[in-house]
Amino acid sequence: MSQTADRPLLGIMLMLAFCVLAPLGDSIGKLLGGTVYLGTLVFVRFAVQAAILLPLVWHSGEGLRLPKGTFGITLSRTVLHITGIGLMFTALRYLPLADAIVIAFVMPFIMLLLGYFIMGEEVGIHRLAACAVGFAGTLLVIQPNFIAVGLPALFPLGVAVIFALFMMVTRRLAKEIDPIKLQAVSGLQACVMIAPLLAFSSQDTAALTATTWGMLFFLGVLGTLAHLFMTWSLRFAPASTLAPMQYLEIPFGTLIGWMIFADLPNGLAALGICITVAAGLYIIMRERRLAKLTTNAPSAV
């Protein structure tokens, strides 16, 4: 039986857990990025996910069969997930943790524009203006990084586009497929797709230390739990309710970046962070206010 009833408080708590675990996983990816081949990083990330969740699915007796008509969209979600994680790990080789996270937080603006251009949703001048302000704030974060590292400073923008699509697809699937099964199938699909690429890797996995393997495993565990919590949150609450919570990933990411890498945003980047967050929260609050007005509007009989 599919779960359709919203439970906003539970969804918010699950999204809060995601906001803590996701930057922790990113920090491990950044630590390993200089020594571990990208394909190995991503493969182990999804292999651990499959290894943890497949036994749970089998124990439940449900099996891996997906509801009719969902295999293609599930596969598309997996491709988006692989691409987004790979691009983020690549960006973290060049950028401070907090800056990469903030640049990727143009995602709410991209989701708004996707809704306008793809779904035909109405977007007023206020929200379009907030999008422009948010992009301007993001440019303030990109600018010093672009001067320092060049093109890789733009990689988180690609992450934002990919994960905007990923969130839309996940919301669609979360009502029909149990989150554990969804993540288990996604992990299995990812392993099948990534494994052939490892044949072209120059990585000597036998030379990796026990510590490195332990960190790779921990990365997989954190990534599995983070995205499982995110998927669960979208199962219990609409994206519009959860969107403000996602911005907590920025202070958590900044704190983790400072504690592990001694990185703090400079003055220009800090200003950009404030502008981006303010614009994003403005859009979210306006969306919720308009939704409330529409709900409370008298209907014709």
Backbone as numpy.savetxt, mean C-alpha at the origin, in Angstrom:
# Nx Ny Nz CAx CAy CAz Cx Cy Cz
-20.22 -17.85 2.94 -21.08 -16.66 2.94 -20.19 -15.42 2.94
-20.51 -14.45 2.09 -19.69 -13.25 2.00 -20.04 -12.28 3.13
-19.06 -11.54 3.57 -19.23 -10.56 4.64 -19.53 -9.23 4.01
-20.69 -8.62 4.36 -21.06 -7.36 3.74 -21.30 -6.25 4.77
-21.56 -6.60 6.02 -21.89 -5.59 7.02 -20.64 -4.81 7.43
-20.73 -3.48 7.41 -19.60 -2.64 7.82 -19.52 -2.55 9.34
-18.30 -2.59 9.88 -18.04 -2.40 11.31 -16.89 -1.40 11.39
-17.18 -0.10 11.32 -16.16 0.93 11.13 -15.06 0.92 12.18
-15.40 0.74 13.47 -14.37 0.79 14.51 -13.34 -0.33 14.32
-13.80 -1.53 14.02 -12.88 -2.63 13.77 -12.03 -2.34 12.55
-12.64 -1.79 11.50 -11.89 -1.45 10.30 -10.80 -0.43 10.59
-11.11 0.56 11.43 -10.14 1.59 11.78 -8.97 1.00 12.56
-9.24 0.11 13.51 -8.18 -0.51 14.29 -7.27 -1.37 13.42
-7.86 -2.07 12.48 -7.06 -2.89 11.57 -6.19 -2.01 10.67
-6.73 -0.88 10.21 -5.93 0.02 9.38 -4.81 0.65 10.20
-5.04 0.92 11.48 -3.99 1.44 12.34 -2.84 0.43 12.45
-3.16 -0.84 12.59 -2.12 -1.87 12.63 -1.33 -1.89 11.32
-2.02 -1.73 10.22 -1.34 -1.66 8.92 -0.36 -0.49 8.88
-0.78 0.67 9.41 0.05 1.87 9.38 1.33 1.72 10.20
1.32 0.85 11.20 2.51 0.59 12.00 3.41 -0.44 11.31
2.81 -1.52 10.83 3.59 -2.63 10.28 4.16 -2.33 8.90
3.44 -1.57 8.07 3.90 -1.32 6.71 5.25 -0.58 6.68
5.42 0.54 7.41 6.73 1.19 7.38 7.83 0.37 8.04
7.47 -0.48 9.00 8.46 -1.39 9.58 9.00 -2.34 8.50
8.09 -2.89 7.71 8.50 -3.75 6.61 9.33 -3.01 5.57
8.92 -1.78 5.27 9.69 -0.97 4.31 11.10 -0.71 4.82
11.23 -0.50 6.13 12.56 -0.23 6.68 13.48 -1.45 6.53
12.92 -2.65 6.70 13.73 -3.85 6.49 14.11 -3.99 5.02
13.16 -3.69 4.14 13.48 -3.71 2.71 14.59 -2.73 2.37
14.59 -1.57 3.01 15.64 -0.59 2.78 16.99 -1.10 3.31
16.97 -1.73 4.49 18.21 -2.27 5.05 18.81 -3.35 4.16
17.96 -4.18 3.56 18.43 -5.29 2.74 18.68 -4.91 1.29
18.17 -3.74 0.87 18.22 -3.37 -0.54 19.60 -3.31 -1.14
20.60 -3.00 -0.33 21.96 -2.89 -0.86 22.67 -4.21 -1.04
22.14 -5.29 -0.44 22.84 -6.57 -0.48 22.03 -7.71 -1.10
20.73 -7.56 -1.16 19.88 -8.64 -1.66 19.23 -8.20 -2.98
19.29 -9.07 -3.96 18.70 -8.83 -5.28 17.19 -8.54 -5.13
16.68 -7.57 -5.90 15.29 -7.16 -5.79 14.35 -8.35 -5.99
14.63 -9.18 -6.99 13.77 -10.33 -7.24 13.72 -11.27 -6.05
14.85 -11.45 -5.37 14.89 -12.30 -4.19 14.08 -11.68 -3.06
14.21 -10.38 -2.86 13.43 -9.68 -1.84 11.93 -9.90 -2.04
11.47 -9.65 -3.26 10.04 -9.72 -3.53 9.55 -11.17 -3.48
10.36 -12.09 -4.01 9.96 -13.50 -4.00 9.81 -14.01 -2.57
10.81 -13.75 -1.72 10.72 -14.23 -0.33 9.54 -13.58 0.38
9.31 -12.30 0.10 8.16 -11.60 0.69 6.85 -12.36 0.43
6.64 -12.79 -0.81 5.40 -13.48 -1.15 5.45 -14.97 -0.80
6.64 -15.56 -0.82 6.77 -16.97 -0.44 6.41 -17.16 1.03
6.87 -16.25 1.89 6.51 -16.32 3.30 5.01 -16.12 3.47
4.44 -15.20 2.72 3.00 -14.98 2.77 2.24 -16.27 2.44
2.65 -16.93 1.36 1.99 -18.18 0.98 2.21 -19.27 2.02
3.43 -19.37 2.55 3.76 -20.42 3.53 2.96 -20.25 4.82
2.70 -19.01 5.22 1.95 -18.75 6.45 0.46 -19.01 6.26
-0.08 -18.57 5.11 -1.52 -18.54 4.95 -2.12 -19.78 4.29
-1.37 -20.46 3.43 -1.93 -21.64 2.77 -2.37 -22.72 3.77
-1.56 -23.04 4.80 -2.03 -24.03 5.78 -3.32 -23.59 6.50
-3.46 -22.28 6.74 -4.68 -21.80 7.39 -5.89 -22.01 6.49
-5.71 -21.79 5.20 -6.82 -22.00 4.26 -7.19 -23.48 4.20
-6.18 -24.34 4.10 -6.46 -25.78 4.05 -7.10 -26.26 5.35
-6.65 -25.72 6.48 -7.22 -26.13 7.77 -8.69 -25.72 7.88
-9.04 -24.60 7.27 -10.43 -24.14 7.31 -11.35 -25.01 6.48
-10.78 -25.79 5.57 -11.58 -26.67 4.72 -12.19 -25.97 3.52
-11.87 -24.67 3.33 -12.46 -23.93 2.21 -11.81 -24.27 0.87
-10.52 -24.56 0.89 -9.82 -24.75 -0.37 -9.48 -23.43 -1.01
-8.81 -23.49 -2.16 -8.34 -22.29 -2.83 -9.25 -21.84 -3.98
-10.35 -22.53 -4.18 -11.25 -22.16 -5.27 -11.83 -20.77 -5.01
-11.73 -19.91 -6.02 -12.25 -18.56 -5.91 -13.67 -18.49 -6.43
-14.45 -17.52 -5.95 -15.80 -17.35 -6.48 -15.76 -17.11 -8.00
-16.80 -17.55 -8.64 -16.88 -17.43 -10.09 -16.71 -15.98 -10.53
-15.86 -15.78 -11.53 -15.66 -14.46 -12.10 -14.64 -13.60 -11.38
-13.95 -14.15 -10.37 -12.99 -13.33 -9.61 -11.53 -13.69 -9.87
-11.27 -14.77 -10.61 -9.86 -15.18 -10.81 -9.07 -14.10 -11.53
-9.62 -13.56 -12.59 -8.90 -12.55 -13.39 -8.60 -11.31 -12.58
-9.57 -10.82 -11.81 -9.34 -9.60 -11.04 -8.39 -9.87 -9.88
-8.42 -11.11 -9.34 -7.46 -11.48 -8.29 -6.05 -11.51 -8.85
-5.90 -12.05 -10.05 -4.58 -12.08 -10.70 -4.09 -10.66 -10.99
-4.99 -9.80 -11.43 -4.61 -8.40 -11.68 -4.16 -7.73 -10.38
-4.85 -8.03 -9.28 -4.47 -7.48 -7.99 -3.07 -7.94 -7.60
-2.76 -9.21 -7.86 -1.43 -9.73 -7.53 -0.35 -9.03 -8.35
-0.61 -8.82 -9.62 0.36 -8.12 -10.48 0.60 -6.71 -9.96
-0.47 -6.03 -9.58 -0.33 -4.68 -9.02 0.48 -4.72 -7.73
0.23 -5.74 -6.89 0.93 -5.86 -5.61 2.42 -6.08 -5.83
2.77 -6.99 -6.73 4.18 -7.26 -7.03 4.87 -6.00 -7.53
4.23 -5.33 -8.48 4.83 -4.14 -9.09 5.00 -3.03 -8.07
3.97 -2.80 -7.24 4.04 -1.74 -6.25 5.13 -1.98 -5.22
5.22 -3.22 -4.71 6.24 -3.54 -3.71 7.64 -3.45 -4.32
7.80 -3.98 -5.53 9.11 -3.92 -6.18 9.57 -2.49 -6.43
8.63 -1.64 -6.85 8.98 -0.25 -7.12 9.29 0.50 -5.83
8.57 0.18 -4.75 8.83 0.84 -3.47 10.19 0.42 -2.93
10.53 -0.86 -2.99 11.83 -1.31 -2.53 12.95 -0.65 -3.33
12.71 -0.46 -4.63 13.71 0.21 -5.47 13.87 1.67 -5.04
12.75 2.34 -4.80 12.81 3.74 -4.37 13.55 3.88 -3.04
13.36 2.94 -2.14 13.97 3.02 -0.82 15.49 2.83 -0.85
16.02 2.33 -1.95 17.47 2.25 -2.08 18.09 3.63 -2.22
17.27 4.61 -2.64 17.78 5.95 -2.93 17.23 7.03 -2.00
16.03 6.81 -1.46 15.34 7.88 -0.74 15.22 7.56 0.75
15.16 8.60 1.59 14.83 8.38 3.01 13.45 7.75 3.14
13.25 6.97 4.17 12.00 6.23 4.35 10.79 7.17 4.38
10.86 8.21 5.20 9.71 9.11 5.34 9.39 9.82 4.03
10.41 10.26 3.29 10.17 10.97 2.03 9.50 10.06 1.02
9.94 8.81 0.93 9.35 7.87 -0.02 7.88 7.62 0.32
7.59 7.48 1.62 6.21 7.25 2.04 5.33 8.44 1.70
5.84 9.65 1.97 5.05 10.86 1.74 4.76 11.05 0.25
5.76 10.86 -0.59 5.54 11.02 -2.03 4.48 10.03 -2.51
4.52 8.82 -1.97 3.51 7.81 -2.35 2.12 8.20 -1.87
2.03 9.16 -0.94 0.74 9.55 -0.42 0.00 10.54 -1.30
0.43 10.67 -2.55 -0.45 11.33 -3.51 -1.56 10.37 -3.94
-1.52 9.14 -3.41 -2.51 8.13 -3.78 -3.96 8.59 -3.62
-4.36 9.27 -2.50 -5.76 9.70 -2.41 -6.16 10.65 -3.54
-5.23 11.51 -3.97 -5.55 12.41 -5.07 -5.72 11.63 -6.37
-4.86 10.62 -6.55 -4.94 9.81 -7.75 -6.24 9.01 -7.77
-6.65 8.49 -6.60 -7.91 7.76 -6.52 -9.09 8.66 -6.88
-9.02 9.92 -6.45 -10.08 10.87 -6.77 -10.13 11.11 -8.27
-8.97 11.28 -8.89 -8.93 11.53 -10.32 -9.33 10.29 -11.11
-8.95 9.12 -10.62 -9.37 7.88 -11.29 -10.89 7.75 -11.24
-11.47 8.12 -10.10 -12.92 8.08 -9.98 -13.59 9.01 -10.98
-12.92 10.14 -11.23 -13.48 11.12 -12.18 -13.35 10.64 -13.63
-12.15 10.20 -14.01 -11.90 9.87 -15.40 -12.35 8.46 -15.79
-12.31 7.51 -14.84 -12.65 6.13 -15.16 -14.08 5.79 -14.76
-14.46 6.19 -13.55 -15.78 5.83 -13.04 -16.84 6.88 -13.36
-16.42 8.04 -13.88 -17.37 9.08 -14.22 -17.98 9.76 -13.01
-17.28 9.71 -11.86 -17.79 10.34 -10.65 -17.63 11.86 -10.72
-18.55 12.56 -10.07 -18.49 14.02 -10.08 -17.41 14.51 -9.12
-16.57 15.40 -9.62 -15.50 15.99 -8.80 -15.59 17.50 -8.94
-15.89 18.19 -7.84 -16.07 19.63 -7.89 -14.76 20.40 -7.87
-14.88 21.71 -8.01 -13.73 22.59 -8.09 -12.92 22.56 -6.80
-13.58 22.41 -5.63 -12.87 22.39 -4.36 -11.93 21.19 -4.27
-12.43 20.03 -4.69 -11.60 18.83 -4.62 -10.47 18.86 -5.65
-10.77 19.40 -6.83 -9.71 19.54 -7.84 -8.62 20.49 -7.35
-9.05 21.58 -6.68 -8.07 22.52 -6.13 -7.23 21.86 -5.04
-7.86 21.05 -4.20 -7.12 20.34 -3.16 -6.13 19.37 -3.77
-6.51 18.71 -4.88 -5.58 17.83 -5.59 -4.35 18.61 -6.06
-4.59 19.79 -6.63 -3.48 20.61 -7.12 -2.56 21.02 -5.98
-3.15 21.41 -4.85 -2.34 21.79 -3.68 -1.56 20.59 -3.17
-2.21 19.43 -3.11 -1.52 18.22 -2.65 -0.35 17.85 -3.53
-0.53 17.94 -4.84 0.57 17.66 -5.76 1.70 18.66 -5.57
1.33 19.93 -5.32 2.36 20.95 -5.09 3.17 20.61 -3.84
2.48 20.17 -2.78 3.19 19.77 -1.57 4.11 18.59 -1.83
3.65 17.64 -2.63 4.49 16.48 -2.96 5.72 16.90 -3.74
5.58 17.88 -4.62 6.72 18.37 -5.39 7.79 18.97 -4.47
7.34 19.57 -3.37 8.32 20.12 -2.42 9.13 19.01 -1.76
8.51 17.84 -1.60 9.24 16.70 -1.05 10.15 16.09 -2.11
9.65 16.04 -3.35 10.43 15.43 -4.45 11.65 16.27 -4.79
11.49 17.61 -4.78 12.52 18.49 -5.33 13.91 18.26 -4.75
14.09 18.28 -3.42 15.45 18.06 -2.90 15.94 16.64 -3.17
15.03 15.67 -3.18 15.43 14.30 -3.47 15.81 14.13 -4.94
15.09 14.84 -5.83 15.40 14.75 -7.26 16.78 15.33 -7.54
17.10 16.42 -6.84 18.43 17.01 -7.01 19.50 16.03 -6.54
19.20 15.30 -5.47 20.20 14.41 -4.88 20.36 13.10 -5.66
19.23 12.50 -6.11 19.32 11.15 -6.69 18.75 11.05 -8.10
18.10 12.09 -8.59 17.59 12.06 -9.95 16.28 11.30 -10.08
16.14 10.53 -11.16 14.88 9.87 -11.52 14.29 8.99 -10.42
15.08 8.27 -9.62 14.47 7.43 -8.57 13.57 8.21 -7.60
13.73 9.53 -7.51 12.86 10.32 -6.64 11.41 10.28 -7.11
11.20 9.90 -8.38 9.84 9.84 -8.92 9.21 8.47 -8.76
9.99 7.47 -8.36 9.46 6.11 -8.25 8.25 6.02 -7.32
8.26 6.72 -6.16 7.07 6.62 -5.29 5.79 7.13 -5.95
5.91 8.02 -6.95 4.71 8.43 -7.69 4.11 7.23 -8.42
4.98 6.40 -9.00 4.50 5.18 -9.62 3.86 4.25 -8.62
4.45 4.17 -7.42 3.87 3.37 -6.34 2.46 3.87 -6.01
2.29 5.19 -5.99 0.99 5.77 -5.65 -0.07 5.38 -6.68
0.27 5.44 -7.96 -0.69 5.07 -9.01 -1.06 3.60 -8.88
-0.05 2.76 -8.69 -0.28 1.32 -8.62 -1.14 0.96 -7.41
-0.84 1.55 -6.25 -1.60 1.18 -5.06 -2.98 1.84 -5.02
-3.18 2.92 -5.76 -4.54 3.45 -5.90 -5.41 2.43 -6.62
-4.88 1.85 -7.69 -5.60 0.79 -8.40 -5.75 -0.45 -7.51
-4.69 -0.77 -6.78 -4.71 -1.93 -5.88 -5.80 -1.80 -4.83
-5.95 -0.61 -4.25 -6.96 -0.39 -3.22 -8.37 -0.52 -3.80
-8.57 -0.01 -5.01 -9.88 -0.11 -5.65 -10.24 -1.57 -5.91
-9.27 -2.35 -6.38 -9.51 -3.76 -6.67 -9.74 -4.53 -5.36
-8.95 -4.21 -4.33 -9.08 -4.92 -3.05 -10.45 -4.68 -2.43
-10.91 -3.46 -2.48 -12.25 -3.15 -1.94 -13.31 -3.98 -2.67
-13.13 -4.16 -3.96 -14.08 -4.96 -4.75 -14.05 -6.43 -4.32
-12.86 -6.97 -4.06 -12.74 -8.39 -3.74 -13.00 -8.70 -2.27
-12.74 -7.73 -1.38 -12.81 -7.99 0.06 -14.21 -8.37 0.52
-15.23 -7.99 -0.23 -16.60 -8.33 0.14 -16.96 -9.75 -0.29
-16.18 -10.34 -1.20 -16.53 -11.63 -1.76 -15.60 -12.77 -1.34
-14.35 -12.45 -1.02 -13.36 -13.48 -0.73 -12.81 -13.25 0.67
-12.72 -14.33 1.44 -12.12 -14.25 2.77 -10.70 -13.69 2.65
-10.33 -12.73 3.51 -9.01 -12.09 3.38 -7.84 -13.07 3.43
-7.94 -14.10 4.28 -6.83 -15.06 4.37 -6.70 -15.81 3.05
-7.83 -16.24 2.50 -7.78 -16.93 1.21 -7.25 -16.01 0.12
-7.71 -14.76 0.11 -7.27 -13.80 -0.91 -5.77 -13.60 -0.86
-5.22 -13.42 0.35 -3.78 -13.21 0.48 -3.00 -14.49 0.19
-3.55 -15.65 0.54 -2.88 -16.92 0.26 -2.79 -17.15 -1.25
-3.89 -16.94 -1.94 -3.90 -17.11 -3.39 -2.96 -16.10 -4.04
-2.97 -14.88 -3.55 -2.10 -13.84 -4.09 -0.63 -14.22 -3.90
-0.27 -14.74 -2.73 1.10 -15.17 -2.48 1.52 -16.28 -3.41
0.64 -17.24 -3.63 0.94 -18.37 -4.53 1.09 -17.88 -5.96
0.19 -17.03 -6.40 0.27 -16.48 -7.75 1.58 -15.71 -7.95
1.95 -14.91 -6.95 3.17 -14.12 -7.05 4.40 -15.01 -7.17
4.46 -16.06 -6.37 5.61 -16.97 -6.42 5.75 -17.60 -7.80
4.63 -18.02 -8.37 4.65 -18.64 -9.71 5.15 -17.64 -10.75
4.75 -16.38 -10.60 5.15 -15.37 -11.59 6.60 -14.92 -11.42
7.07 -14.83 -10.17 8.41 -14.30 -9.92 9.50 -15.36 -10.07
9.20 -16.61 -9.74 10.21 -17.66 -9.72 11.02 -17.76 -11.02
10.40 -17.71 -12.21 11.21 -17.80 -13.44 12.22 -16.67 -13.58
11.90 -15.50 -13.01 12.80 -14.35 -13.13 14.07 -14.54 -12.33
13.99 -15.36 -11.29 15.17 -15.58 -10.44 16.28 -16.32 -11.19
15.91 -17.00 -12.29 16.93 -17.70 -13.08 17.91 -16.71 -13.70
17.48 -15.46 -13.87 18.35 -14.44 -14.47 19.08 -13.63 -13.41
18.89 -13.99 -12.14 19.52 -13.26 -11.06 20.97 -13.69 -10.88
21.81 -12.72 -10.55 23.21 -13.02 -10.24 23.41 -13.22 -8.74
22.31 -13.19 -7.97 22.39 -13.33 -6.52 22.81 -14.75 -6.12
23.85 -14.86 -5.32 24.27 -16.14 -4.77 23.59 -16.29 -3.42
22.42 -16.95 -3.42 21.66 -17.04 -2.18 22.39 -17.86 -1.12
23.27 -18.75 -1.56 24.02 -19.55 -0.59 24.98 -18.69 0.23
25.33 -17.52 -0.32 26.27 -16.65 0.38 25.58 -15.74 1.39
24.25 -15.72 1.39 23.54 -14.87 2.33 23.68 -15.43 3.74
23.88 -14.55 4.70 24.08 -14.96 6.08 22.76 -15.36 6.74
22.86 -16.03 7.88 21.67 -16.41 8.63 20.88 -15.18 9.08
21.61 -14.12 9.41 20.95 -12.87 9.80 20.12 -12.31 8.66
20.71 -12.33 7.45 20.00 -11.82 6.28 18.75 -12.65 6.01
18.85 -13.97 6.10 17.68 -14.82 5.89 16.62 -14.56 6.96
17.08 -14.33 8.20 16.13 -14.02 9.26 15.39 -12.71 8.98
16.12 -11.70 8.49 15.49 -10.43 8.16 14.53 -10.58 6.98
14.91 -11.41 6.00 14.02 -11.66 4.86 12.72 -12.31 5.32
12.85 -13.29 6.23 11.66 -13.96 6.75 10.79 -12.96 7.53
11.42 -12.12 8.36 10.68 -11.13 9.13 9.98 -10.13 8.21
10.66 -9.76 7.12 10.05 -8.89 6.12 8.78 -9.53 5.57
8.85 -10.83 5.26 7.67 -11.52 4.75 6.54 -11.56 5.76
6.88 -11.79 7.03 5.86 -11.84 8.08 5.19 -10.47 8.24
6.00 -9.41 8.30 5.43 -8.07 8.45 4.56 -7.70 7.26
5.05 -7.99 6.05 4.28 -7.68 4.86 2.97 -8.45 4.82
3.03 -9.73 5.20 1.81 -10.55 5.21 0.79 -10.00 6.18
1.23 -9.72 7.41 0.30 -9.21 8.42 -0.24 -7.83 8.03
0.65 -6.96 7.53 0.22 -5.60 7.19 -0.88 -5.62 6.14
-0.66 -6.34 5.06 -1.65 -6.32 3.99 -2.87 -7.18 4.31
-2.71 -8.14 5.21 -3.88 -8.87 5.69 -4.76 -7.94 6.52
-4.14 -7.15 7.39 -4.90 -6.19 8.18 -5.57 -5.14 7.29
-4.83 -4.70 6.26 -5.42 -3.72 5.35 -6.62 -4.30 4.62
-6.48 -5.56 4.14 -7.59 -6.21 3.45 -8.78 -6.39 4.38
-8.51 -6.82 5.62 -9.58 -6.96 6.60 -10.27 -5.62 6.87
-9.46 -4.54 6.95 -10.05 -3.23 7.25 -11.02 -2.82 6.16
-10.67 -3.09 4.89 -11.55 -2.73 3.79 -12.78 -3.64 3.73
-12.68 -4.78 4.38 -13.84 -5.68 4.47 -14.87 -5.13 5.45
-14.41 -4.41 6.47 -15.31 -3.98 7.54 -15.67 -2.50 7.46
-14.97 -1.71 6.64 -15.27 -0.28 6.57 -14.96 0.24 5.17
-15.70 1.22 4.70 -15.45 1.78 3.37 -14.14 2.56 3.33
-13.56 2.65 2.14 -12.28 3.33 1.97 -12.35 4.78 2.44
-13.50 5.45 2.26 -13.62 6.85 2.67 -13.49 7.01 4.18
-13.91 6.01 4.94 -13.77 6.05 6.39 -12.33 5.80 6.81
-11.64 4.90 6.10 -10.30 4.49 6.49 -9.22 5.44 6.00
-9.51 6.21 4.96 -8.47 7.05 4.35 -7.76 7.96 5.34
-8.47 8.66 6.27 -7.73 9.52 7.21 -6.73 8.75 8.05
-7.06 7.50 8.43 -6.17 6.69 9.25 -4.85 6.41 8.55
-4.90 6.29 7.22 -3.70 5.94 6.48 -2.60 6.98 6.64
-2.98 8.23 6.91 -1.97 9.28 7.04 -1.12 9.10 8.30
-1.56 8.24 9.22 -0.72 7.94 10.38 0.54 7.19 9.98
0.54 6.60 8.79 1.75 5.93 8.31 2.91 6.92 8.16
2.61 8.19 7.92 3.66 9.19 7.74 4.43 9.45 9.04
3.76 9.78 10.17 4.55 9.96 11.40 5.23 8.68 11.86
4.57 7.53 11.68 5.22 6.27 12.04 6.46 6.04 11.17
6.33 6.32 9.87 7.47 6.16 8.97 8.60 7.12 9.30
8.24 8.35 9.67 9.26 9.33 10.05 10.00 8.89 11.32
9.25 8.40 12.30 9.86 7.94 13.55 10.78 6.74 13.31
10.32 5.79 12.52 11.13 4.60 12.23 12.38 4.99 11.43
12.21 5.90 10.45 13.35 6.35 9.67 14.39 7.05 10.53
13.92 7.82 11.51 14.86 8.50 12.41 15.57 7.50 13.32
14.83 6.54 13.85 15.40 5.59 14.80 16.41 4.64 14.14
16.13 4.22 12.90 16.97 3.22 12.25 18.04 3.85 11.37
17.67 4.90 10.62 18.59 5.46 9.62 19.06 6.87 9.97
18.56 7.44 11.07 18.89 8.82 11.46 18.51 9.81 10.37
17.42 9.51 9.65 16.93 10.37 8.58 15.74 11.19 9.08
15.78 12.49 8.84 14.65 13.36 9.10 14.45 14.26 7.88
13.20 14.55 7.50 12.96 15.44 6.36 13.57 16.82 6.61
14.14 17.44 5.55 14.66 18.80 5.70 13.49 19.79 5.71
13.80 21.08 5.86 12.75 22.07 6.00 11.78 22.10 4.85
12.28 22.06 3.60 11.42 22.10 2.42 10.54 20.86 2.35
11.14 19.69 2.62 10.37 18.45 2.58 9.33 18.42 3.69
9.69 18.94 4.88 8.73 18.96 5.99 7.53 19.84 5.65
7.79 20.99 4.99 6.69 21.85 4.55 5.82 21.12 3.54
6.45 20.42 2.62 5.69 19.65 1.63 4.84 18.57 2.28
5.39 17.92 3.32 4.64 16.90 4.03 3.37 17.50 4.64
3.51 18.64 5.29 2.36 19.29 5.92 1.30 19.67 4.89
1.74 20.21 3.75 0.80 20.62 2.71 0.09 19.41 2.13
0.83 18.34 1.86 0.23 17.14 1.28 -0.80 16.52 2.21
-0.44 16.41 3.49 -1.37 15.83 4.47 -2.61 16.70 4.61
-2.42 18.02 4.69 -3.57 18.93 4.85 -4.51 18.83 3.65
-3.96 18.79 2.44 -4.79 18.69 1.25 -5.54 17.37 1.21
-4.85 16.29 1.57 -5.49 14.99 1.57 -6.62 14.91 2.58
-6.38 15.43 3.77 -7.42 15.41 4.80 -8.60 16.30 4.41
-8.32 17.41 3.72 -9.41 18.28 3.25 -10.32 17.53 2.28
-9.71 16.80 1.35 -10.50 16.02 0.39 -11.34 14.99 1.13
-10.74 14.31 2.08 -11.44 13.25 2.80 -12.62 13.83 3.58
-12.40 14.94 4.29 -13.47 15.54 5.08 -14.59 16.05 4.18
-14.22 16.61 3.03 -15.24 17.11 2.11 -16.06 15.96 1.53
-15.38 14.85 1.19 -16.09 13.68 0.67 -17.09 13.17 1.71
-16.66 13.11 2.95 -17.54 12.60 3.99 -18.71 13.54 4.25
-18.44 14.85 4.20 -19.53 15.82 4.42 -20.56 15.74 3.30
-20.08 15.64 2.06 -21.00 15.54 0.93 -21.80 14.24 0.98
-21.13 13.15 1.41 -21.84 11.87 1.52 -22.93 11.96 2.59
-22.64 12.67 3.70 -23.62 12.81 4.76 -24.81 13.66 4.29
-24.52 14.72 3.53 -25.60 15.57 3.01 -26.48 14.78 2.05
-25.84 13.93 1.25 -26.62 13.13 0.29 -27.49 12.12 1.02
-26.95 11.53 2.10 -27.71 10.55 2.87 -28.89 11.19 3.58
-28.69 12.41 4.08 -29.74 13.08 4.85 -30.74 13.85 3.99
-30.44 13.93 2.68 -31.33 14.69 1.80 -32.70 14.01 1.72
-33.81 14.79 1.76 -35.16 14.18 1.67 -35.36 13.57 0.30
-35.97 12.40 0.27 -36.21 11.71 -0.99 -37.65 11.92 -1.43
-37.83 11.97 -2.75 -39.18 12.14 -3.29 -39.92 10.80 -3.19
-41.20 10.89 -2.87 -42.02 9.69 -2.76 -43.02 9.65 -3.91
